[in-house]
Amino acid sequence: MAVNRLKAPRNVRIDFAPSPRQYELWKLLQPNYCPHCGGTIEQVFIGYDQQQNPQYKPQCTKCKTQNLPQLILGGGAAGGGKAGLLDSKACTPFGFRKIRDLKVGDIISSATTGRQQRIIWLHPIEEHDYYRIHFIDGTHYDCSSGHLWQLHLSRKRTKRKDAEGNVCNERIWSARMIHDWICRKKSGMYKGMNLIIPLCAPVQFTVGNRYKQTKPIEPYVLGALLGDGCITRSVIEANAVQLTTMDDEIVQKFMQYGYDMGHSQAKAGSRAKSYMIYNQALVEALCNLKLSGCDSSNKFIPDQYKLATIEERKRLIQGIMDTDGYVDERGHISYCTTSRRLADDVAFIIRSLGGIATVKRNPSGYRDRSGCRVKCNDSYDVYIRTRMNPDLVSLSRKRCRCRHEYNGGVSELGKRIIDAEYIGKREGRCITVDEPCGLYITDNFTVTHNSYIGSVWLVSSCIRFENIRAVVGRKTLKSLKESTWNTIKAILKDWGLKEDVNYKINNLEGTLTFWNDSVIIMKEMADIPSDPNFERFGSSEYTIALVDEVSEISEKAVEVLFSRLRWRIHDTFKTPRMLLTTNPTITWVRARFVQDENGESVKCREGEAYVPFSVFDNPNIAFRQVYEAALNKIRDQATKERLLYGNWDFVEANDMAVYGGFDGARHLITGLKEKVYDPTRPIITVWDFNVAPQMSVLSAQIDYDNKKVYILEEILGKPEDKENNTPALARKVRMKLYRDKHIGGVDVTGDPAGLQRSTTNEDGVNNYTIIVDTFGKGILRPKIKLLRKQPPQATRCEFVNEVFNGYEGWEIQIDIKCRRLTQDLIYQLRNEDGTKSKHKVTDPKTGVKYERYGHLSDCLDYLLCFYLRDSWYKYKNGGDGNGYVVSTTVIQEGFSY
């Protein structure tokens, strides 16, 4: 019996307009494509393994990078809402155009190359909170709170490196983050540090029909005439132009361009000569450019010269700088004119060449013989900084003072942000460009940034290539069929493909086969005790893979599946590609792709990448509105933050945990240490001496006047760093306090069990004396303050919960970077008697058993019971307040500031 053959569709309606974040992810998934430069990929020989087998590694044929993303995570932080005002402008090769007038497919200028890029998506016009970002050159730009900016922090030490291994301080911040940082700077923080955005590359304008004719006047000549030329009506009527200069080089340049410079005269005692240039074509050109009759106060640069080629704009500036420009001994260049319009035009050209131009107005005047002040036209100074200063000056005596490097090469030239202010709600729109970096050029040449997609990728890849094997995986087949599998079928239907004609589905085998023998295969990826090594994958070979909700799956399952990606790779994608999607969770995914335990962004391993996006990045607006409405009905704020906004930092309380009073929405504060830490006031260090999985310290300060406890930082002594011992961790804490320039004194408290003598047989030596000796008696001035014994566990946990709920007016605030403490507060379970569950786990690498949770929460217990001891004894003893606290040194009553 013959099997009916599937047929190729005659018309496939591929309907997929990605959002900015989705397009960034889409670039990483394309076959035989380098996301760094757009080049193709080849396999290069890198040597032999231990068995002398040849080894190869993918490499871009164009930029030669070998860091080509193959394991890619998509999901997490929200990426929508990056909008500019409708009347703000974007730079195009034809000049500036308002954002409200742009359309999909329009060409705009690239910030990184100066060449062209296209708009691939225009987001809906929406109302947002808007901020005005002010720059050092006097310009500003209005944008929404979520608008992204690429910037770096000056004088910021960093260990971050880019794909080539170079130190990289670049980061992407929203306008709201910039505003908050500027506010903290105004309050006295971040002294000497500034936010710097990159400058654009020299913009390549493509002049339209209006300016297609050749320039009627050579740009250098026009620049010199704008500087030292006289083109007033009385001179023009004599069919001449006057140039006054003392530099023969300028005269020689005019002669090279065919002008007769034989008519000159000089005033007695002056080195300058006045040249009368009788040239009818020059006079007519000035008339056509509407420059004839202009005096020094109303000269300007015609638009066709402002939008000229890069070399023509340079020659124009050379003429201006050779005449009215100034270069000081340090190589700084500036230009002075009495025409505000000309000053702005010069600034426009400098900025279009990738430089900084600051225009400053200076009142001018003089005193006559009687002492009365006579007011003159104001002058305008244009202060210029570029990477090409020597190219902007051709006169030898000035050019020799120019410098190739800005600031002697000490710092990188960029545009400094000096202020950010909230300006209210406005309507605006975001644009998406086809460059992966997402950068484009706005007003005043300012540089600014810019599970459905996985299903589209699988389907489109199977249509594009024949006989490939695509895997779609999830924890269970049931959850897969209820979600991603339905999305795939919906895409096929939307694109006009018909079941049993263009493709067929085998639900028993979990496969979807196309007419060209390509197939999508469902895979269950749950850990099964009977198959710990995922032998069920067997020796299967696949081409690409999509793993949905990867946070539900073990890291080992992902790595085993990735090792099976080898079917027809060389003929199609050139490198294996696996896309992972997830909602934010505290699992191995966050630690590997997003954030480390301190909340800092991780540098992905070579061959891996992370692209954040959320429901707001779904181009299907109807779906987005329905899904957003459903998520907005979630009452639990933590779940809403995680699912709707993709917040990796937001955590939720666990009703089964010991610390049921903890609420991430109220108690976790972003940037708490930067906001409240005072190095002139005492700091408390709370110690826990368990060595596995690490030794732990909490640092805190207490505001007794306002009844606030600030948990500033957690400091961990990790075994891999050989810091899980008291001397090493004490040295680490000491260095942190030194770096923070702490002078307010240090309290040392924690687990009273630390008073037991160490293995050294010296009397009086214990963990706390080792800490104090390590801190020294100098500027830190450490003091030991301890409870006599550990407080009853069940009672102290109840007390901490009461404090979380505001007992006696107290408030606890915890810096969001205290990750391990947060995990303790969420996941530390309660025994039936109210004590902490001390369940132990085994480290698979070392075989060591340890308590996974509870070490840092113990530190919090000791802190609150000692330093809130009036409230602690009142709670413990039913309100009588009787109790005692002892120290291994002098009893320290109170906490004096």
mmCIF file of N, CA and C in Angstrom, residues 35-37 63-69 159-170 602-609:
data_model
loop_
_atom_site.group_PDB
_atom_site.id
_atom_site.type_symbol
_atom_site.label_atom_id
_atom_site.label_comp_id
_atom_site.label_asym_id
_atom_site.label_seq_id
_atom_site.Cartn_x
_atom_site.Cartn_y
_atom_site.Cartn_z
ATOM 1 N N PRO A 35 27.124 36.788 14.996
ATOM 2 C CA PRO A 35 26.340 37.914 15.523
ATOM 3 C C PRO A 35 27.183 39.143 15.816
ATOM 4 N N HIS A 36 28.514 38.995 15.856
ATOM 5 C CA HIS A 36 29.381 40.134 16.156
ATOM 6 C C HIS A 36 29.573 41.032 14.943
ATOM 7 N N CYS A 37 29.724 40.442 13.752
ATOM 8 C CA CYS A 37 30.031 41.256 12.569
ATOM 9 C C CYS A 37 29.207 40.881 11.344
ATOM 10 N N CYS A 63 35.676 38.433 11.378
ATOM 11 C CA CYS A 63 36.295 39.058 12.559
ATOM 12 C C CYS A 63 37.177 38.087 13.336
ATOM 13 N N LYS A 64 37.203 36.821 12.937
ATOM 14 C CA LYS A 64 38.074 35.788 13.509
ATOM 15 C C LYS A 64 37.727 35.441 14.955
ATOM 16 N N THR A 65 36.577 35.870 15.460
ATOM 17 C CA THR A 65 36.215 35.497 16.822
ATOM 18 C C THR A 65 35.800 34.028 16.869
ATOM 19 N N GLN A 66 36.118 33.391 17.999
ATOM 20 C CA GLN A 66 35.694 32.008 18.223
ATOM 21 C C GLN A 66 34.606 31.926 19.294
ATOM 22 N N ASN A 67 34.207 33.096 19.810
ATOM 23 C CA ASN A 67 33.150 33.126 20.816
ATOM 24 C C ASN A 67 31.800 33.265 20.103
ATOM 25 N N LEU A 68 31.325 32.161 19.561
ATOM 26 C CA LEU A 68 30.082 32.124 18.804
ATOM 27 C C LEU A 68 29.010 31.451 19.651
ATOM 28 N N PRO A 69 27.971 32.185 20.074
ATOM 29 C CA PRO A 69 26.958 31.614 20.976
ATOM 30 C C PRO A 69 26.290 30.381 20.400
ATOM 31 N N LYS A 159 36.614 44.170 36.505
ATOM 32 C CA LYS A 159 37.295 42.982 36.003
ATOM 33 C C LYS A 159 36.558 42.387 34.813
ATOM 34 N N ARG A 160 35.472 43.064 34.391
ATOM 35 C CA ARG A 160 34.687 42.551 33.275
ATOM 36 C C ARG A 160 35.482 42.647 31.994
ATOM 37 N N LYS A 161 35.347 41.633 31.138
ATOM 38 C CA LYS A 161 36.060 41.618 29.861
ATOM 39 C C LYS A 161 35.094 41.318 28.736
ATOM 40 N N ASP A 162 35.420 41.837 27.553
ATOM 41 C CA ASP A 162 34.585 41.581 26.398
ATOM 42 C C ASP A 162 34.964 40.268 25.740
ATOM 43 N N ALA A 163 34.375 40.012 24.579
ATOM 44 C CA ALA A 163 34.608 38.733 23.902
ATOM 45 C C ALA A 163 36.058 38.543 23.500
ATOM 46 N N GLU A 164 36.795 39.639 23.319
ATOM 47 C CA GLU A 164 38.190 39.535 22.917
ATOM 48 C C GLU A 164 39.130 39.498 24.109
ATOM 49 N N GLY A 165 38.602 39.513 25.335
ATOM 50 C CA GLY A 165 39.451 39.452 26.519
ATOM 51 C C GLY A 165 39.904 40.796 27.027
ATOM 52 N N ASN A 166 39.423 41.895 26.421
ATOM 53 C CA ASN A 166 39.816 43.222 26.870
ATOM 54 C C ASN A 166 38.898 43.680 27.997
ATOM 55 N N VAL A 167 39.468 44.458 28.938
ATOM 56 C CA VAL A 167 38.671 44.985 30.036
ATOM 57 C C VAL A 167 37.562 45.858 29.472
ATOM 58 N N CYS A 168 36.335 45.610 29.903
ATOM 59 C CA CYS A 168 35.173 46.309 29.342
ATOM 60 C C CYS A 168 34.307 46.846 30.479
ATOM 61 N N ASN A 169 34.169 48.169 30.504
ATOM 62 C CA ASN A 169 33.352 48.806 31.531
ATOM 63 C C ASN A 169 31.987 49.223 30.990
ATOM 64 N N GLU A 170 31.686 48.813 29.735
ATOM 65 C CA GLU A 170 30.420 49.211 29.129
ATOM 66 C C GLU A 170 29.263 48.474 29.800
ATOM 67 N N VAL A 602 26.693 38.181 35.298
ATOM 68 C CA VAL A 602 27.772 37.232 35.028
ATOM 69 C C VAL A 602 28.238 37.391 33.595
ATOM 70 N N LYS A 603 29.497 37.089 33.364
ATOM 71 C CA LYS A 603 30.029 37.041 32.000
ATOM 72 C C LYS A 603 29.822 35.617 31.505
ATOM 73 N N CYS A 604 28.959 35.485 30.517
ATOM 74 C CA CYS A 604 28.634 34.151 30.026
ATOM 75 C C CYS A 604 29.891 33.438 29.533
ATOM 76 N N ARG A 605 29.889 32.107 29.677
ATOM 77 C CA ARG A 605 31.005 31.321 29.183
ATOM 78 C C ARG A 605 31.115 31.462 27.667
ATOM 79 N N GLU A 606 32.278 31.123 27.168
ATOM 80 C CA GLU A 606 32.464 31.170 25.724
ATOM 81 C C GLU A 606 31.472 30.226 25.052
ATOM 82 N N GLY A 607 30.811 30.699 24.024
ATOM 83 C CA GLY A 607 29.819 29.898 23.323
ATOM 84 C C GLY A 607 28.446 29.943 23.946
ATOM 85 N N GLU A 608 28.231 30.843 24.927
ATOM 86 C CA GLU A 608 26.925 30.970 25.572
ATOM 87 C C GLU A 608 26.507 32.429 25.575
ATOM 88 N N ALA A 609 25.202 32.680 25.654
ATOM 89 C CA ALA A 609 24.696 34.045 25.616
ATOM 90 C C ALA A 609 23.369 34.120 26.348
#
